[in-house]
Amino acid sequence: MPAITVLIKPVSSICNLHCKYCFYYDITEHRNEKNYGLMSYNTLEILVKKVFEYGDNIVGFTFQGGEPTLAGLNFYKNLIDMQKKYNTKNLIVNNAIQTNGIIINDNWGEFLAKNNFLAGLSLDGPKDIHDQNRIDVNGTGSYKRIEKTIKIFNKYKVQYNILSVVTKSVARHVQKIYKYYSKNEFNYLQFIPCLDPLDSEAGKNTYSLTPEDYEEFLKNLFDLWYKDFKEGKKISIRMFDNIIQILLGLRPESCDMNGRCSSNLVVESDGSCYPCDFYVIDEWNIGNIKENNIDNLLHGEKAKEFIDKSKSIPDNCLKCKFISICRGGCRRHYEPINEKALGKNYFCSSYKAFYKYAILRLQEISNIIGKF
């Protein structure tokens, strides 16, 4: 069996923030059960046991939400015990958690470092930008609390990267944000374009990212990244790293650059499973981990249907000179999708303009890296 990474939502949609652009809050509005509550230890143990039975060489457990730290530290201590119990094949185990950082304290910092968790910390830049959208239920920004979390992570040497959602404001202040990240020595960055709700017209919210916004963001971000690279400062930006991998003839690790969807294993707190984090809705429920083995979940009819719907890349994409790099992009950016085929990627013009702008320098960097 292959290596496998499962994405787990141990507290379903429960969160201690109320970010204006939260895509998972929108997801819950598109299913009958908006919140499945806390994952039981029994469900967690069944999941861990089946992952180790299925996996080979490497297994990964990634926790998201909602806010996954709300499951409590004991939940993760039990996870470690279960992993030791069921790892009878001595597989490599990778644990990761995506957090807003609100309740991280010294106990969390010590635990994450001791057990080699990779933490993704949600941060949208300096205070004035971050606090526009990442707010609590009272409308108060979360930046000051995240500052404390960063100090804790640094104190205990927790491995962490920064995940930023590219909103209209973030796109317009990329130089300020990049300078802020550089000053704080955040060298591992991921930027994901903001998603409008599934059933709304794109670009109509105050935070909405238009294709024009995203195009300028990508160009400006690349210029800053390229300048640092040429001056010997290596900053990891996930999208650019994946492009370089493609140019080197390697497979990208980011699923939106593979040219079609795959069936992943996203596990809600009640054990129900879905093929993609963007589609944790009733329509794409592929079964429950408590009642099915992983092979059947990943290769069942519903999972195959999900994959097949992503294969029909539009003709205009297939004719594009950048198709070998772009590969059509993320399926979620094609919504609404008709019953038979994808329509057009909302950010198609953004990617096309960006690749035209940056391709020669991307090839230059790939040639430099390829020599090592």
XYZ file of C-alpha atoms in Angstrom:
372
model
C 0.000 0.000 0.000
C 1.175 3.596 -0.601
C 2.135 6.343 1.794
C -0.923 8.187 3.062
C -1.761 11.450 4.782
C -5.175 11.981 6.328
C -6.657 15.381 7.114
C -8.665 15.286 10.322
C -11.215 17.754 11.684
C -11.314 16.774 15.370
C -13.718 19.547 16.398
C -15.653 19.799 13.150
C -16.498 23.467 12.508
C -16.070 24.679 16.112
C -13.812 27.740 16.200
C -12.847 30.512 18.582
C -12.563 33.040 15.752
C -15.123 34.298 13.280
C -12.999 35.170 10.249
C -15.025 37.014 7.654
C -13.810 34.871 4.746
C -13.874 31.441 6.434
C -14.490 28.883 3.691
C -15.310 26.102 6.162
C -18.087 28.102 7.750
C -19.548 28.377 4.260
C -19.072 24.632 3.694
C -21.159 23.815 6.771
C -24.024 25.864 5.351
C -24.165 23.402 2.450
C -24.783 20.228 4.465
C -27.526 18.966 6.730
C -25.312 18.680 9.816
C -23.404 21.904 10.321
C -21.336 20.695 13.268
C -20.440 17.143 14.258
C -18.973 18.119 17.626
C -15.824 16.686 19.154
C -14.226 13.525 17.796
C -14.451 10.681 20.285
C -11.356 8.762 21.339
C -12.997 5.644 19.930
C -13.307 7.233 16.471
C -9.732 8.517 16.687
C -8.415 5.081 17.617
C -10.270 3.387 14.762
C -8.845 5.964 12.362
C -5.274 5.630 13.638
C -5.447 1.827 13.534
C -6.733 1.774 9.953
C -4.195 4.313 8.752
C -1.314 2.170 10.001
C -2.882 -0.960 8.529
C -3.199 0.734 5.138
C -0.042 2.829 4.997
C 3.438 1.934 3.887
C 6.736 3.704 4.550
C 5.216 7.063 5.597
C 1.897 8.012 7.204
C 0.780 11.532 7.962
C -1.850 12.976 10.266
C -2.830 16.599 9.654
C -5.323 18.358 11.917
C -7.474 21.274 10.792
C -10.785 22.769 11.755
C -12.598 24.700 12.774
C -9.800 25.228 15.246
C -8.212 21.846 16.041
C -6.526 22.921 19.294
C -10.010 23.139 20.819
C -9.951 19.332 21.021
C -7.603 19.851 23.969
C -4.011 18.840 24.571
C -5.027 15.455 26.018
C -6.596 14.557 22.667
C -3.199 14.841 21.005
C -1.389 13.094 23.837
C -3.770 10.183 23.285
C -3.045 10.393 19.563
C 0.685 9.904 20.213
C -0.049 6.894 22.451
C -2.282 5.375 19.779
C 0.334 5.917 17.092
C 2.934 4.099 19.196
C 0.487 1.259 19.804
C -0.486 0.661 16.180
C 2.765 1.485 14.385
C 3.792 -2.162 14.310
C 5.476 -1.767 10.889
C 7.729 1.032 12.218
C 6.521 3.503 9.614
C 7.686 7.109 9.506
C 5.006 9.271 11.122
C 4.455 12.932 10.238
C 2.108 14.988 12.394
C 0.905 18.488 11.497
C -1.633 20.972 12.807
C -3.091 24.127 11.278
C -3.959 26.615 13.994
C -5.093 30.188 14.481
C -2.810 30.284 17.519
C -5.374 31.697 19.925
C -5.046 29.197 22.797
C -1.425 28.157 22.285
C 0.482 28.340 25.572
C 3.736 26.928 26.953
C 2.233 23.459 27.409
C 1.232 23.389 23.756
C 4.607 24.713 22.639
C 6.483 22.083 24.616
C 4.230 19.286 23.347
C 4.396 20.268 19.674
C 8.182 20.556 19.773
C 8.708 17.309 21.704
C 6.522 15.332 19.295
C 7.833 16.954 16.093
C 4.550 18.478 14.975
C 4.734 20.839 12.025
C 2.457 23.762 12.855
C 0.832 25.952 10.255
C 0.045 29.337 11.771
C -2.706 31.407 10.162
C -1.493 34.979 9.767
C -2.435 37.555 7.133
C 0.385 40.026 7.694
C 1.000 42.842 10.185
C -1.690 43.913 12.631
C -3.539 46.483 10.509
C -4.031 43.991 7.670
C -4.472 40.798 9.679
C -7.136 42.278 11.969
C -9.372 43.350 9.095
C -10.748 39.838 8.641
C -9.341 37.498 11.309
C -11.599 38.545 14.175
C -13.366 36.957 17.130
C -17.127 36.859 17.734
C -16.953 40.379 19.206
C -15.240 41.765 16.128
C -11.879 42.111 17.876
C -8.753 41.345 15.861
C -6.591 38.354 16.803
C -3.136 39.702 15.953
C -1.888 40.467 19.469
C -2.650 36.941 20.638
C -0.814 35.474 17.648
C 2.239 37.564 18.524
C 2.386 35.679 21.822
C 2.030 32.359 20.004
C 4.957 33.187 17.724
C 7.107 33.870 20.800
C 6.075 30.521 22.269
C 6.846 28.678 19.034
C 10.261 30.328 18.876
C 10.935 29.643 22.552
C 10.341 25.887 22.193
C 11.698 25.684 18.637
C 8.403 24.451 17.205
C 8.588 23.843 13.459
C 6.076 26.189 11.881
C 5.166 27.934 8.676
C 2.871 30.840 7.902
C -0.380 30.442 5.972
C -1.904 33.640 4.595
C -5.241 34.018 2.860
C -4.938 36.372 -0.103
C -7.803 38.810 0.232
C -8.195 42.073 -1.652
C -6.344 43.887 1.125
C -3.509 41.355 1.291
C -3.083 41.522 -2.483
C -2.771 45.295 -2.412
C -0.176 45.332 0.364
C 2.079 42.458 -0.669
C 5.296 44.477 -0.332
C 4.416 45.524 3.202
C 3.474 41.963 4.154
C 6.557 40.400 2.565
C 8.818 42.916 4.336
C 7.084 42.149 7.632
C 7.530 38.389 7.150
C 11.168 38.852 6.178
C 11.847 41.020 9.234
C 10.401 38.308 11.468
C 12.369 35.591 9.635
C 9.265 33.723 8.490
C 10.986 31.741 5.759
C 8.254 29.189 4.999
C 5.170 30.771 3.489
C 1.958 29.638 1.863
C -0.505 32.015 0.220
C -3.942 30.710 -0.726
C -6.425 32.788 -2.732
C -9.532 33.761 -0.819
C -12.665 31.824 -1.741
C -16.076 33.409 -2.073
C -19.014 31.319 -0.795
C -20.075 28.446 -3.041
C -23.456 29.902 -3.948
C -22.490 33.573 -4.242
C -21.314 35.645 -7.164
C -17.554 35.956 -7.020
C -15.957 39.286 -6.200
C -18.880 40.850 -4.328
C -17.603 40.725 -0.742
C -15.382 43.374 0.864
C -12.588 40.800 1.172
C -13.130 39.278 -2.282
C -10.122 38.692 -4.496
C -10.637 39.561 -8.165
C -8.533 38.033 -10.957
C -6.918 41.436 -11.459
C -6.036 41.646 -7.756
C -4.539 38.156 -7.802
C -2.523 38.810 -10.954
C -0.839 41.850 -9.436
C -0.295 40.005 -6.173
C 1.479 37.100 -7.891
C 3.667 39.383 -9.980
C 4.695 41.563 -7.044
C 5.253 38.600 -4.742
C 7.397 36.887 -7.351
C 9.545 39.982 -7.864
C 10.276 40.132 -4.146
C 10.966 36.391 -3.932
C 13.184 36.432 -7.023
C 15.231 39.348 -5.699
C 15.834 37.507 -2.438
C 16.797 34.337 -4.294
C 19.334 36.165 -6.430
C 20.808 37.750 -3.307
C 21.203 34.355 -1.649
C 18.217 34.495 0.695
C 16.085 31.394 0.255
C 12.412 31.927 1.105
C 10.076 28.975 0.600
C 6.788 29.996 -1.014
C 4.735 26.901 -1.689
C 3.353 27.878 -5.093
C 6.729 28.921 -6.475
C 8.415 25.840 -5.005
C 5.889 23.636 -6.802
C 6.414 25.413 -10.123
C 10.151 24.811 -9.813
C 9.469 21.128 -9.110
C 7.414 20.891 -12.302
C 10.126 22.612 -14.351
C 12.626 20.118 -12.939
C 10.447 17.254 -14.129
C 9.267 16.331 -10.653
C 5.756 15.806 -9.404
C 4.339 18.787 -7.478
C 3.151 18.103 -3.956
C 0.341 20.655 -4.222
C -2.803 18.928 -5.495
C -4.000 21.940 -7.509
C -0.984 21.550 -9.809
C -1.482 17.884 -10.666
C -3.890 18.480 -13.544
C -6.800 16.648 -11.950
C -8.212 15.922 -8.529
C -7.251 12.905 -6.502
C -9.277 11.265 -3.786
C -7.843 12.269 -0.437
C -9.082 11.261 2.975
C -10.609 14.172 4.868
C -12.185 12.916 8.089
C -14.843 14.861 9.957
C -15.184 14.421 13.712
C -17.969 11.831 13.417
C -15.771 9.680 11.149
C -17.442 10.624 7.874
C -14.953 10.968 5.023
C -14.635 13.221 1.978
C -12.208 13.408 -0.961
C -11.268 17.094 -0.559
C -11.222 19.728 2.156
C -13.151 22.127 -0.106
C -15.970 19.599 -0.557
C -16.826 18.354 2.933
C -20.501 18.373 1.994
C -23.170 15.681 1.912
C -22.925 15.282 -1.857
C -19.335 14.072 -1.590
C -19.523 11.914 1.524
C -17.546 8.792 0.538
C -18.328 6.778 3.668
C -17.408 6.531 7.334
C -14.031 5.413 8.633
C -15.763 3.418 11.364
C -17.571 1.259 8.813
C -15.177 1.065 5.844
C -11.548 0.294 5.178
C -9.410 3.010 3.663
C -8.942 1.293 0.328
C -12.698 1.180 -0.234
C -13.096 4.812 0.810
C -10.395 6.064 -1.568
C -11.410 3.919 -4.527
C -15.182 3.661 -4.203
C -17.679 4.882 -6.785
C -18.253 8.245 -5.129
C -14.510 8.936 -4.982
C -14.125 7.946 -8.643
C -16.990 10.272 -9.573
C -15.252 13.133 -7.792
C -12.020 12.503 -9.688
C -13.735 12.061 -13.051
C -15.493 15.411 -12.813
C -12.106 17.148 -12.603
C -10.664 15.544 -15.735
C -12.559 17.604 -18.297
C -10.197 20.581 -18.499
C -11.674 23.225 -20.850
C -10.400 23.454 -24.440
C -9.020 26.934 -23.899
C -6.816 25.505 -21.134
C -5.573 22.646 -23.290
C -4.575 25.122 -26.004
C -2.743 27.430 -23.577
C 1.056 27.436 -23.845
C 1.323 27.292 -20.062
C -0.841 24.182 -19.592
C 2.175 22.003 -18.784
C 2.833 24.171 -15.724
C -0.588 25.464 -14.726
C -2.428 22.205 -15.530
C -5.811 23.867 -15.131
C -5.570 24.799 -11.470
C -7.834 23.944 -8.556
C -11.286 22.542 -9.258
C -12.791 24.748 -6.545
C -11.970 27.800 -8.684
C -14.298 26.508 -11.417
C -17.470 26.727 -9.365
C -20.264 26.595 -10.258
C -19.572 23.362 -12.137
C -22.194 21.833 -14.411
C -22.998 18.139 -14.326
C -20.603 17.114 -17.087
C -17.641 19.445 -17.204
C -15.583 22.187 -15.658
C -16.264 25.677 -16.920
C -13.527 28.263 -16.552
C -11.068 28.794 -13.732
C -11.969 32.097 -12.051
C -8.253 32.941 -11.843
C -7.359 31.802 -15.375
C -6.369 35.282 -16.532
C -4.322 35.764 -13.341
C -2.253 32.640 -13.929
C -1.813 33.267 -17.631
C -0.521 36.801 -17.067
C 1.704 35.667 -14.200
C 3.365 32.854 -16.155
C 3.959 35.148 -19.108
C 5.542 37.643 -16.719
C 7.689 35.222 -14.703
C 8.391 32.128 -16.814
C 11.902 33.054 -17.963
C 13.018 33.797 -14.416
C 11.339 30.640 -13.139
C 13.269 28.634 -15.723
C 16.459 30.440 -14.708
C 15.956 29.439 -11.079
C 15.098 25.851 -11.972
C 18.316 25.615 -14.005
C 20.326 26.900 -11.033
C 18.689 24.477 -8.621
C 18.996 21.600 -11.107
C 22.786 21.898 -11.062
C 22.987 20.963 -7.384
